[in-house]
PDB file of C-alpha atoms in Angstrom:
ATOM      1  CA  MET H  23      -0.005  -0.004  -0.005  1.00 53.00           C
ATOM      2  CA  PHE H  24       2.815   2.400   0.801  1.00 51.00           C
ATOM      3  CA  SER H  25       6.327   2.943  -0.455  1.00 58.00           C
ATOM      4  CA  GLN H  26       9.260   4.656   1.157  1.00 56.00           C
ATOM      5  CA  CYS H  27      11.864   6.704  -0.665  1.00 58.00           C
ATOM      6  CA  GLN H  28      15.243   5.145   0.187  1.00 59.00           C
ATOM      7  CA  LYS H  29      16.972   8.495  -0.120  1.00 53.00           C
ATOM      8  CA  CYS H  30      14.747  10.907   1.815  1.00 55.00           C
ATOM      9  CA  ARG H  31      12.712   8.292   3.764  1.00 53.00           C
ATOM     10  CA  TYR H  32       9.434   9.977   2.648  1.00 50.00           C
ATOM     11  CA  ILE H  33       6.477   7.558   2.749  1.00 52.00           C
ATOM     12  CA  PHE H  34       3.841   7.874  -0.018  1.00 52.00           C
ATOM     13  CA  PRO H  35       0.976   5.679  -1.257  1.00 54.00           C
ATOM     14  CA  ARG H  36       1.882   3.112  -3.925  1.00 58.00           C
ATOM     15  CA  PRO H  37      -0.265   3.348  -7.085  1.00 56.00           C
ATOM     16  CA  PRO H  38      -2.388   0.378  -8.054  1.00 55.00           C
ATOM     17  CA  ALA H  39      -0.629  -2.113 -10.319  1.00 55.00           C
ATOM     18  CA  ASN H  40      -3.119  -1.641 -13.203  1.00 55.00           C
ATOM     19  CA  VAL H  41      -2.728   2.164 -13.377  1.00 52.00           C
ATOM     20  CA  ARG H  42      -0.174   3.466 -15.964  1.00 54.00           C
ATOM     21  CA  LYS H  43       2.180   6.188 -14.901  1.00 50.00           C
ATOM     22  CA  PRO H  44       1.111   9.515 -16.368  1.00 50.00           C
ATOM     23  CA  ILE H  45       3.331  11.093 -18.970  1.00 46.00           C
ATOM     24  CA  GLY H  46       3.747  14.772 -19.763  1.00 44.00           C
ATOM     25  CA  ARG H  47       1.460  16.565 -22.184  1.00 46.00           C
ATOM     26  CA  ALA H  48       4.167  16.515 -24.789  1.00 44.00           C
ATOM     27  CA  GLY H  49       4.548  12.727 -24.676  1.00 45.00           C
ATOM     28  CA  SER H  50       7.958  11.525 -25.740  1.00 46.00           C
ATOM     29  CA  ILE H  51      10.500  13.659 -27.443  1.00 42.00           C
ATOM     30  CA  GLY H  52       9.929  13.904 -31.215  1.00 50.00           C
ATOM     31  CA  SER H  53       6.210  13.124 -31.162  1.00 52.00           C
ATOM     32  CA  LEU H  54       2.948  15.031 -31.161  1.00 52.00           C
ATOM     33  CA  PRO H  55       0.937  15.332 -27.903  1.00 52.00           C
ATOM     34  CA  ASP H  56      -1.336  12.383 -26.984  1.00 50.00           C
ATOM     35  CA  GLY H  57      -4.766  12.752 -28.454  1.00 50.00           C
ATOM     36  CA  ASP H  58      -3.527  15.420 -30.918  1.00 59.00           C
ATOM     37  CA  THR H  59      -2.874  13.148 -33.895  1.00 58.00           C
ATOM     38  CA  PRO H  60      -4.309  15.204 -36.744  1.00 64.00           C
ATOM     39  CA  SER H  61      -6.865  14.070 -39.266  1.00 72.00           C
ATOM     40  CA  VAL H  62      -5.915  13.425 -42.857  1.00 73.00           C
ATOM     41  CA  LEU H  63      -7.679  16.670 -43.839  1.00 77.00           C
ATOM     42  CA  THR H  64      -5.599  18.687 -41.386  1.00 76.00           C
ATOM     43  CA  LEU H  65      -2.435  17.035 -42.666  1.00 72.00           C
ATOM     44  CA  LEU H  66      -3.331  17.912 -46.264  1.00 78.00           C
ATOM     45  CA  GLY H  67      -3.912  21.509 -45.187  1.00 77.00           C
ATOM     46  CA  ALA H  68      -0.427  21.639 -43.635  1.00 75.00           C
ATOM     47  CA  VAL H  69       1.066  20.193 -46.841  1.00 77.00           C
ATOM     48  CA  ALA H  70      -0.756  22.842 -48.909  1.00 80.00           C
ATOM     49  CA  ALA H  71       0.463  25.623 -46.609  1.00 78.00           C
ATOM     50  CA  ALA H  72       4.046  24.350 -46.880  1.00 75.00           C
ATOM     51  CA  ALA H  73       3.740  24.303 -50.678  1.00 79.00           C
ATOM     52  CA  VAL H  74       2.523  27.899 -50.673  1.00 79.00           C
ATOM     53  CA  LEU H  75       5.437  28.981 -48.482  1.00 73.00           C
ATOM     54  CA  GLY H  76       7.851  27.137 -50.800  1.00 72.00           C
ATOM     55  CA  LEU H  77       6.430  28.972 -53.788  1.00 72.00           C
ATOM     56  CA  ALA H  78       6.701  32.264 -51.893  1.00 68.00           C
ATOM     57  CA  LEU H  79      10.398  31.586 -51.222  1.00 66.00           C
ATOM     58  CA  TRP H  80      10.960  30.737 -54.899  1.00 64.00           C
ATOM     59  CA  TRP H  81       9.110  33.905 -55.959  1.00 64.00           C
ATOM     60  CA  LEU H  82      11.272  36.004 -53.609  1.00 59.00           C
ATOM     61  CA  TYR H  83      14.503  34.813 -55.223  1.00 63.00           C
ATOM     62  CA  SER H  84      13.346  34.267 -58.840  1.00 61.00           C
ATOM     63  CA  PRO H  85      12.186  37.647 -60.144  1.00 67.00           C
ATOM     64  CA  GLU H  86      10.936  37.559 -63.715  1.00 76.00           C
ATOM     65  CA  GLY H  87      10.619  40.307 -66.281  1.00 81.00           C
ATOM     66  CA  LEU H  88       8.670  40.778 -69.457  1.00 89.00           C
ATOM     67  CA  PRO H  89       9.124  38.378 -72.413  1.00 92.00           C
ATOM     68  CA  LEU H  90      11.881  39.141 -74.899  1.00 93.00           C
ATOM     69  CA  PRO H  91      10.748  41.025 -78.014  1.00 91.00           C
ATOM     70  CA  ASP H  92      10.832  39.120 -81.309  1.00 91.00           C
ATOM     71  CA  GLY H  93      14.092  39.633 -83.174  1.00 91.00           C
ATOM     72  CA  ALA H  94      15.771  41.420 -80.263  1.00 94.00           C
ATOM     73  CA  TYR H  95      19.537  41.770 -79.941  1.00 95.00           C
ATOM     74  CA  VAL H  96      20.460  39.508 -76.993  1.00 95.00           C
ATOM     75  CA  ASN H  97      23.719  39.896 -75.070  1.00 95.00           C
ATOM     76  CA  ASP H  98      24.139  36.753 -72.930  1.00 94.00           C
ATOM     77  CA  ARG H  99      27.446  37.878 -71.432  1.00 93.00           C
ATOM     78  CA  GLN H 100      25.976  41.036 -69.890  1.00 94.00           C
ATOM     79  CA  ALA H 101      22.446  39.588 -69.565  1.00 94.00           C
ATOM     80  CA  PHE H 102      20.319  42.087 -71.470  1.00 96.00           C
ATOM     81  CA  ALA H 103      18.286  42.370 -74.666  1.00 97.00           C
ATOM     82  CA  ILE H 104      17.053  45.297 -76.738  1.00 97.00           C
ATOM     83  CA  SER H 105      15.168  45.774 -79.985  1.00 96.00           C
ATOM     84  CA  VAL H 106      15.992  48.460 -82.548  1.00 94.00           C
ATOM     85  CA  PRO H 107      14.759  49.031 -86.106  1.00 92.00           C
ATOM     86  CA  ALA H 108      16.095  46.452 -88.596  1.00 91.00           C
ATOM     87  CA  ASP H 109      17.893  49.062 -90.717  1.00 92.00           C
ATOM     88  CA  TRP H 110      20.060  50.288 -87.816  1.00 93.00           C
ATOM     89  CA  MET H 111      23.696  49.155 -87.764  1.00 88.00           C
ATOM     90  CA  VAL H 112      24.916  47.069 -84.819  1.00 89.00           C
ATOM     91  CA  LEU H 113      28.340  48.188 -83.594  1.00 85.00           C
ATOM     92  CA  THR H 114      30.492  46.264 -81.106  1.00 82.00           C
ATOM     93  CA  SER H 115      34.118  46.326 -80.055  1.00 74.00           C
ATOM     94  CA  ASP H 116      34.679  43.476 -82.533  1.00 75.00           C
ATOM     95  CA  ASN H 117      33.378  45.133 -85.706  1.00 71.00           C
ATOM     96  CA  TYR H 118      33.702  48.857 -85.111  1.00 63.00           C
ATOM     97  CA  GLU H 119      37.090  49.158 -86.878  1.00 67.00           C
ATOM     98  CA  GLU H 120      35.649  47.721 -90.076  1.00 65.00           C
ATOM     99  CA  MET H 121      32.714  50.109 -89.867  1.00 63.00           C
ATOM    100  CA  PHE H 122      34.994  53.036 -89.104  1.00 63.00           C
ATOM    101  CA  GLU H 123      36.993  52.351 -92.279  1.00 63.00           C
ATOM    102  CA  LYS H 124      33.794  52.358 -94.308  1.00 62.00           C
ATOM    103  CA  LEU H 125      32.235  55.422 -92.728  1.00 62.00           C
ATOM    104  CA  GLY H 126      35.253  57.550 -91.929  1.00 60.00           C
ATOM    105  CA  ASP H 127      34.187  60.919 -90.510  1.00 56.00           C
ATOM    106  CA  ARG H 128      30.541  59.887 -90.545  1.00 55.00           C
ATOM    107  CA  PHE H 129      31.264  57.490 -87.684  1.00 55.00           C
ATOM    108  CA  PRO H 130      30.501  59.441 -84.452  1.00 58.00           C
ATOM    109  CA  LYS H 131      33.716  60.103 -82.607  1.00 60.00           C
ATOM    110  CA  THR H 132      32.215  59.482 -79.165  1.00 59.00           C
ATOM    111  CA  LEU H 133      30.890  56.132 -80.312  1.00 58.00           C
ATOM    112  CA  GLN H 134      34.249  55.221 -81.834  1.00 57.00           C
ATOM    113  CA  GLU H 135      36.161  56.081 -78.655  1.00 61.00           C
ATOM    114  CA  GLY H 136      33.672  54.262 -76.435  1.00 54.00           C
ATOM    115  CA  LEU H 137      33.872  51.050 -78.499  1.00 59.00           C
ATOM    116  CA  SER H 138      37.662  51.149 -78.864  1.00 56.00           C
ATOM    117  CA  GLU H 139      38.129  51.559 -75.106  1.00 57.00           C
ATOM    118  CA  ARG H 140      35.385  48.983 -74.421  1.00 63.00           C
ATOM    119  CA  LYS H 141      33.423  51.508 -72.414  1.00 77.00           C
ATOM    120  CA  ILE H 142      30.401  50.900 -74.660  1.00 82.00           C
ATOM    121  CA  GLU H 143      29.107  47.349 -74.761  1.00 90.00           C
ATOM    122  CA  VAL H 144      27.112  47.792 -77.965  1.00 91.00           C
ATOM    123  CA  GLY H 145      25.952  50.653 -80.159  1.00 89.00           C
ATOM    124  CA  PHE H 146      23.230  51.008 -82.760  1.00 93.00           C
ATOM    125  CA  MET H 147      23.379  53.661 -85.444  1.00 89.00           C
ATOM    126  CA  LYS H 148      20.964  54.866 -88.114  1.00 90.00           C
ATOM    127  CA  LEU H 149      23.244  55.742 -91.002  1.00 83.00           C
ATOM    128  CA  LEU H 150      21.899  58.814 -92.783  1.00 83.00           C
ATOM    129  CA  GLU H 151      22.873  59.812 -96.285  1.00 76.00           C
ATOM    130  CA  ASN H 152      24.435  63.242 -96.776  1.00 68.00           C
ATOM    131  CA  ALA H 153      24.410  63.984 -93.040  1.00 68.00           C
ATOM    132  CA  ASP H 154      27.275  65.051 -90.802  1.00 70.00           C
ATOM    133  CA  PHE H 155      25.807  63.277 -87.774  1.00 79.00           C
ATOM    134  CA  SER H 156      23.899  60.000 -87.489  1.00 83.00           C
ATOM    135  CA  PRO H 157      21.555  59.218 -84.563  1.00 90.00           C
ATOM    136  CA  SER H 158      22.673  56.403 -82.257  1.00 90.00           C
ATOM    137  CA  VAL H 159      21.737  54.298 -79.266  1.00 94.00           C
ATOM    138  CA  ASN H 160      24.486  52.846 -77.071  1.00 91.00           C
ATOM    139  CA  ILE H 161      24.589  50.771 -73.903  1.00 94.00           C
ATOM    140  CA  VAL H 162      27.227  51.100 -71.183  1.00 91.00           C
ATOM    141  CA  ILE H 163      27.565  48.502 -68.428  1.00 92.00           C
ATOM    142  CA  VAL H 164      28.237  49.659 -64.876  1.00 90.00           C
ATOM    143  CA  GLN H 165      29.776  46.719 -62.962  1.00 89.00           C
ATOM    144  CA  ASN H 166      28.206  47.642 -59.654  1.00 87.00           C
ATOM    145  CA  GLU H 167      24.831  46.888 -58.191  1.00 83.00           C
ATOM    146  CA  VAL H 168      22.928  50.138 -57.747  1.00 84.00           C
ATOM    147  CA  PRO H 169      20.754  50.742 -54.666  1.00 82.00           C
ATOM    148  CA  ALA H 170      16.981  50.861 -54.898  1.00 81.00           C
ATOM    149  CA  LEU H 171      16.148  53.881 -57.036  1.00 87.00           C
ATOM    150  CA  ASN H 172      14.036  56.580 -55.450  1.00 88.00           C
ATOM    151  CA  GLU H 173      13.714  60.365 -55.420  1.00 90.00           C
ATOM    152  CA  GLU H 174      16.889  60.776 -53.361  1.00 89.00           C
ATOM    153  CA  GLN H 175      18.860  58.618 -55.782  1.00 86.00           C
ATOM    154  CA  LYS H 176      17.385  60.553 -58.683  1.00 89.00           C
ATOM    155  CA  GLU H 177      18.661  63.860 -57.358  1.00 90.00           C
ATOM    156  CA  GLU H 178      22.107  62.450 -56.644  1.00 89.00           C
ATOM    157  CA  ALA H 179      22.368  60.915 -60.144  1.00 86.00           C
ATOM    158  CA  ALA H 180      21.196  64.167 -61.739  1.00 87.00           C
ATOM    159  CA  ARG H 181      24.002  66.104 -60.025  1.00 88.00           C
ATOM    160  CA  ALA H 182      26.617  63.546 -61.089  1.00 86.00           C
ATOM    161  CA  LEU H 183      25.328  63.542 -64.682  1.00 83.00           C
ATOM    162  CA  SER H 184      25.358  67.324 -64.889  1.00 84.00           C
ATOM    163  CA  ALA H 185      28.900  67.489 -63.552  1.00 85.00           C
ATOM    164  CA  GLU H 186      30.218  64.862 -66.008  1.00 82.00           C
ATOM    165  CA  PHE H 187      28.442  66.144 -69.127  1.00 81.00           C
ATOM    166  CA  GLY H 188      29.127  69.739 -68.238  1.00 82.00           C
ATOM    167  CA  ARG H 189      32.818  68.883 -68.366  1.00 82.00           C
ATOM    168  CA  ILE H 190      32.762  67.490 -71.930  1.00 77.00           C
ATOM    169  CA  LEU H 191      29.895  69.394 -73.568  1.00 83.00           C
ATOM    170  CA  ASP H 192      29.362  73.049 -74.279  1.00 86.00           C
ATOM    171  CA  LYS H 193      26.128  74.671 -73.141  1.00 88.00           C
ATOM    172  CA  TYR H 194      25.013  71.514 -71.337  1.00 89.00           C
ATOM    173  CA  LYS H 195      21.558  71.620 -69.780  1.00 92.00           C
ATOM    174  CA  LEU H 196      19.691  68.879 -67.914  1.00 92.00           C
ATOM    175  CA  GLU H 197      16.094  69.428 -68.977  1.00 93.00           C
ATOM    176  CA  ARG H 198      14.264  66.716 -67.043  1.00 93.00           C
ATOM    177  CA  SER H 199      14.856  63.816 -64.657  1.00 93.00           C
ATOM    178  CA  GLU H 200      12.227  61.312 -63.579  1.00 94.00           C
ATOM    179  CA  LEU H 201      11.572  57.812 -62.289  1.00 95.00           C
ATOM    180  CA  ILE H 202      10.128  55.413 -64.846  1.00 96.00           C
ATOM    181  CA  THR H 203       9.544  51.673 -65.199  1.00 95.00           C
ATOM    182  CA  VAL H 204      11.593  49.602 -67.651  1.00 96.00           C
ATOM    183  CA  ASP H 205      10.933  45.860 -67.788  1.00 95.00           C
ATOM    184  CA  ASP H 206       9.018  46.150 -64.489  1.00 92.00           C
ATOM    185  CA  LEU H 207      12.091  47.701 -62.827  1.00 93.00           C
ATOM    186  CA  THR H 208      12.215  51.206 -61.346  1.00 93.00           C
ATOM    187  CA  SER H 209      14.672  53.165 -63.497  1.00 95.00           C
ATOM    188  CA  LEU H 210      15.978  56.713 -63.898  1.00 95.00           C
ATOM    189  CA  ARG H 211      15.393  58.727 -67.057  1.00 95.00           C
ATOM    190  CA  PHE H 212      17.169  61.957 -68.044  1.00 95.00           C
ATOM    191  CA  THR H 213      16.658  64.262 -71.019  1.00 94.00           C
ATOM    192  CA  SER H 214      19.304  66.857 -71.726  1.00 94.00           C
ATOM    193  CA  ARG H 215      21.043  68.781 -74.476  1.00 93.00           C
ATOM    194  CA  GLY H 216      24.448  70.226 -75.187  1.00 90.00           C
ATOM    195  CA  ALA H 217      26.875  71.102 -77.937  1.00 88.00           C
ATOM    196  CA  MET H 218      29.869  69.039 -79.034  1.00 79.00           C
ATOM    197  CA  LYS H 219      32.547  69.693 -81.622  1.00 76.00           C
ATOM    198  CA  PHE H 220      33.348  67.012 -84.164  1.00 67.00           C
ATOM    199  CA  LYS H 221      36.049  66.970 -86.805  1.00 67.00           C
ATOM    200  CA  VAL H 222      34.400  66.863 -90.211  1.00 63.00           C
ATOM    201  CA  ALA H 223      37.568  67.198 -92.301  1.00 68.00           C
ATOM    202  CA  ASP H 224      41.163  66.244 -91.629  1.00 71.00           C
ATOM    203  CA  SER H 225      44.141  68.541 -92.029  1.00 72.00           C
ATOM    204  CA  GLU H 226      45.527  68.250 -95.568  1.00 78.00           C
ATOM    205  CA  PRO H 227      49.070  69.039 -96.762  1.00 78.00           C
ATOM    206  CA  VAL H 228      49.605  71.786 -99.336  1.00 72.00           C
ATOM    207  CA  TYR H 229      52.362  70.921-101.813  1.00 73.00           C
ATOM    208  CA  ARG H 230      54.673  73.095-103.899  1.00 75.00           C
ATOM    209  CA  GLU H 231      56.630  71.816-106.823  1.00 70.00           C
ATOM    210  CA  THR H 232      60.283  72.524-106.051  1.00 71.00           C
ATOM    211  CA  MET H 233      61.688  70.831-109.140  1.00 68.00           C
ATOM    212  CA  PRO H 234      60.271  68.896-112.034  1.00 72.00           C
ATOM    213  CA  GLY H 235      58.571  65.791-110.711  1.00 68.00           C
ATOM    214  CA  TRP H 236      59.279  66.676-107.098  1.00 73.00           C
ATOM    215  CA  ARG H 237      56.814  68.211-104.660  1.00 74.00           C
ATOM    216  CA  THR H 238      57.336  69.397-101.128  1.00 74.00           C
ATOM    217  CA  ALA H 239      54.691  69.981 -98.511  1.00 69.00           C
ATOM    218  CA  THR H 240      54.952  73.565 -97.450  1.00 73.00           C
ATOM    219  CA  ARG H 241      52.063  73.786 -95.050  1.00 75.00           C
ATOM    220  CA  HIS H 242      48.851  72.042 -93.909  1.00 78.00           C
ATOM    221  CA  THR H 243      45.313  73.249 -94.095  1.00 77.00           C
ATOM    222  CA  PRO H 244      43.663  73.345 -90.680  1.00 77.00           C
ATOM    223  CA  ALA H 245      41.298  70.534 -89.767  1.00 72.00           C
ATOM    224  CA  GLU H 246      37.667  71.489 -90.070  1.00 72.00           C
ATOM    225  CA  TRP H 247      35.556  71.216 -86.945  1.00 72.00           C
ATOM    226  CA  LYS H 248      31.864  71.688 -86.574  1.00 74.00           C
ATOM    227  CA  SER H 249      29.764  72.186 -83.466  1.00 80.00           C
ATOM    228  CA  PHE H 250      26.584  70.089 -83.234  1.00 82.00           C
ATOM    229  CA  ASP H 251      23.646  70.850 -80.966  1.00 90.00           C
ATOM    230  CA  LEU H 252      22.723  67.450 -79.548  1.00 91.00           C
ATOM    231  CA  GLN H 253      19.721  66.066 -77.690  1.00 94.00           C
ATOM    232  CA  PHE H 254      20.221  63.193 -75.276  1.00 94.00           C
ATOM    233  CA  LEU H 255      17.838  60.666 -73.764  1.00 96.00           C
ATOM    234  CA  GLN H 256      19.444  58.515 -71.061  1.00 94.00           C
ATOM    235  CA  VAL H 257      18.041  55.757 -68.863  1.00 95.00           C
ATOM    236  CA  LEU H 258      19.678  53.965 -65.934  1.00 94.00           C
ATOM    237  CA  VAL H 259      18.266  50.449 -65.482  1.00 95.00           C
ATOM    238  CA  PRO H 260      19.284  48.217 -62.528  1.00 93.00           C
ATOM    239  CA  GLY H 261      20.367  44.609 -63.011  1.00 92.00           C
ATOM    240  CA  LYS H 262      21.853  41.826 -60.910  1.00 90.00           C
ATOM    241  CA  LYS H 263      25.302  42.974 -59.714  1.00 90.00           C
ATOM    242  CA  ARG H 264      25.372  45.500 -62.573  1.00 92.00           C
ATOM    243  CA  ALA H 265      23.473  48.384 -64.081  1.00 93.00           C
ATOM    244  CA  TYR H 266      22.819  49.546 -67.626  1.00 95.00           C
ATOM    245  CA  ILE H 267      23.002  53.070 -69.057  1.00 93.00           C
ATOM    246  CA  ILE H 268      21.128  53.489 -72.322  1.00 95.00           C
ATOM    247  CA  THR H 269      22.048  56.678 -74.186  1.00 93.00           C
ATOM    248  CA  CYS H 270      20.108  57.871 -77.242  1.00 95.00           C
ATOM    249  CA  THR H 271      21.705  60.746 -79.161  1.00 92.00           C
ATOM    250  CA  ALA H 272      20.575  62.855 -82.115  1.00 92.00           C
ATOM    251  CA  MET H 273      20.982  66.382 -83.308  1.00 91.00           C
ATOM    252  CA  VAL H 274      18.349  68.721 -81.934  1.00 93.00           C
ATOM    253  CA  SER H 275      17.028  69.183 -85.459  1.00 92.00           C
ATOM    254  CA  GLN H 276      16.790  65.376 -85.915  1.00 92.00           C
ATOM    255  CA  TYR H 277      15.434  64.430 -82.528  1.00 94.00           C
ATOM    256  CA  LYS H 278      11.743  64.787 -83.289  1.00 94.00           C
ATOM    257  CA  ASP H 279      12.122  62.366 -86.219  1.00 94.00           C
ATOM    258  CA  PHE H 280      13.815  59.689 -84.074  1.00 95.00           C
ATOM    259  CA  ARG H 281      12.162  60.160 -80.738  1.00 95.00           C
ATOM    260  CA  ARG H 282       9.704  57.308 -81.325  1.00 96.00           C
ATOM    261  CA  SER H 283      12.551  54.973 -82.300  1.00 96.00           C
ATOM    262  CA  PHE H 284      14.400  55.916 -79.101  1.00 97.00           C
ATOM    263  CA  GLU H 285      11.299  55.416 -76.954  1.00 97.00           C
ATOM    264  CA  ASN H 286      10.592  52.025 -78.542  1.00 96.00           C
ATOM    265  CA  ALA H 287      14.192  50.896 -77.938  1.00 97.00           C
ATOM    266  CA  ILE H 288      13.961  51.797 -74.238  1.00 97.00           C
ATOM    267  CA  GLU H 289      10.555  50.113 -73.879  1.00 97.00           C
ATOM    268  CA  SER H 290      11.979  46.956 -75.471  1.00 97.00           C
ATOM    269  CA  PHE H 291      14.936  46.755 -73.095  1.00 97.00           C
ATOM    270  CA  ARG H 292      14.979  43.548 -71.035  1.00 97.00           C
ATOM    271  CA  VAL H 293      17.135  42.604 -68.029  1.00 96.00           C
ATOM    272  CA  ILE H 294      17.768  38.853 -68.136  1.00 94.00           C
ATOM    273  CA  GLU H 295      19.577  38.538 -64.796  1.00 91.00           C
ATOM    274  CA  ARG H 296      17.432  40.649 -62.504  1.00 86.00           C
ATOM    275  CA  PRO H 297      18.086  42.314 -59.161  1.00 80.00           C
ATOM    276  CA  PRO H 298      16.274  41.149 -55.989  1.00 71.00           C
ATOM    277  CA  ARG H 299      12.631  42.140 -55.681  1.00 63.00           C
ATOM    278  CA  PHE H 300      13.283  44.051 -52.438  1.00 61.00           C
ATOM    279  CA  GLY H 301      16.164  45.616 -50.563  1.00 60.00           C
ATOM    280  CA  PRO H 302      18.389  43.503 -48.296  1.00 61.00           C
ATOM    281  CA  ILE H 303      16.505  44.346 -45.074  1.00 61.00           C
ATOM    282  CA  ILE H 304      13.053  43.480 -46.406  1.00 64.00           C
ATOM    283  CA  THR H 305      14.399  40.413 -48.226  1.00 63.00           C
ATOM    284  CA  GLY H 306      16.121  39.172 -45.077  1.00 67.00           C
ATOM    285  CA  GLY H 307      13.017  39.669 -42.972  1.00 71.00           C
ATOM    286  CA  LEU H 308      10.760  37.881 -45.477  1.00 68.00           C
ATOM    287  CA  GLN H 309      13.264  35.067 -45.886  1.00 70.00           C
ATOM    288  CA  GLY H 310      13.534  34.513 -42.140  1.00 75.00           C
ATOM    289  CA  GLY H 311       9.781  34.471 -41.647  1.00 78.00           C
ATOM    290  CA  ILE H 312       9.112  32.135 -44.572  1.00 73.00           C
ATOM    291  CA  ILE H 313      11.916  29.675 -43.685  1.00 78.00           C
ATOM    292  CA  GLY H 314      10.855  29.627 -40.024  1.00 77.00           C
ATOM    293  CA  ALA H 315       7.226  28.924 -40.855  1.00 76.00           C
ATOM    294  CA  LEU H 316       8.207  26.384 -43.494  1.00 73.00           C
ATOM    295  CA  GLY H 317      10.482  24.555 -41.071  1.00 77.00           C
ATOM    296  CA  TYR H 318       7.729  24.305 -38.449  1.00 74.00           C
ATOM    297  CA  LEU H 319       5.214  22.997 -40.995  1.00 74.00           C
ATOM    298  CA  LEU H 320       7.624  20.377 -42.288  1.00 78.00           C
ATOM    299  CA  TYR H 321       8.281  19.195 -38.740  1.00 73.00           C
ATOM    300  CA  TYR H 322       4.558  19.091 -38.057  1.00 75.00           C
ATOM    301  CA  ILE H 323       3.907  17.098 -41.250  1.00 77.00           C
ATOM    302  CA  VAL H 324       6.591  14.518 -40.453  1.00 79.00           C
ATOM    303  CA  MET H 325       5.410  14.042 -36.886  1.00 76.00           C
ATOM    304  CA  ALA H 326       1.802  13.839 -38.047  1.00 74.00           C
ATOM    305  CA  LEU H 327       2.683  11.147 -40.560  1.00 76.00           C
ATOM    306  CA  VAL H 328       4.473   9.193 -37.847  1.00 74.00           C
ATOM    307  CA  GLY H 329       1.378   9.535 -35.637  1.00 71.00           C
ATOM    308  CA  LEU H 330      -0.935   8.332 -38.390  1.00 70.00           C
ATOM    309  CA  VAL H 331       1.256   5.331 -39.091  1.00 73.00           C
ATOM    310  CA  LYS H 332       1.336   4.372 -35.403  1.00 71.00           C
ATOM    311  CA  ARG H 333      -2.426   4.796 -35.149  1.00 66.00           C
TER     312      ARG H 333
END
C-alpha cells in the first residue's frame, strides 16, 4: 500500500498495479501530444500551406521580367536584350574598326572612342545619307549593383550627370529627370542637351613643286571642326550585380524624327539577370519568416505522418 523513498525516507501511497504512470502533455521527445494526432484533412492543409510557403520563397529569389521582343539583340554575357529598327547598324568592339574604315568621318567620334576603349558594350546607329551626324543608341555597363532607385537617388544621379556632361559638352543643360519603369524595374530617365565639336575634315598638306617631278609639302590646311547641338535621352536600369546606361543621341534638329525609335528601344529593353525584388533588409525579414514557418510546417507534417502510421 505504501512505499518509502530510500533516499529521503518519505512515505507515499503506492499506485495500483493496473494504473499506468502519467506522462507529460508533450509525450515523448519527437512526437505530437497524446490525443492530438491530426486528421488526414488537417495534414493535407499543412502540406498545402508548406507548398505555398515554398512557392513564396521561390518567388522571392526568382524575379521575372517581361518576355523578350521578337528579333531582339540579346547579349548573354551582360544579360540584357534590346530591340531596334532592322535598318540600324549594330556596332560592337569586334566590328567597329571595319565600320570606321567604311564610314570615316561619318562615324560618331564618341561612339568610336567608347567602343575602342570597351566603355560601350554595344551601339546601334541609323546611317543617314548626306548627313554630318547619325543618330545612335548605345549601352554602357556599370559593374556595380545600384541601390533601390528613389527620389533621393534621382537627385544624386542628376547632379553627377550634370557634372560629367558639363565637363565634356558646351552649353550643357539637364532638362528633365524622372523615375520610370523599364521591364518592371524602377529606373531613372534623363533628357538633356548640349553642344559638341566634331572633326568633319582632316588637315591636308599643301604641296609646292620645287623641281620637275618633285613636290614638297609647305604647309597644312587646318582641320575642319563643326559644333553640333545634340539632344540626349538617357536611362539607368538596374540589373543583378550590374546596371545599364542606355544613351540615345541625335541632333536637336533630328530628334523629333527619331524620338519614337528611341522610346521604342527603351521600352523593349529587357534585363535577363534581374536584381532582388526588395532591398536587403526586407528580403532578409521575409526570408527569415518564410523559412521559419516552413520549417515548423515540415516538422509538423513529419510528426503527423508518424502519428498516423502508429495509429
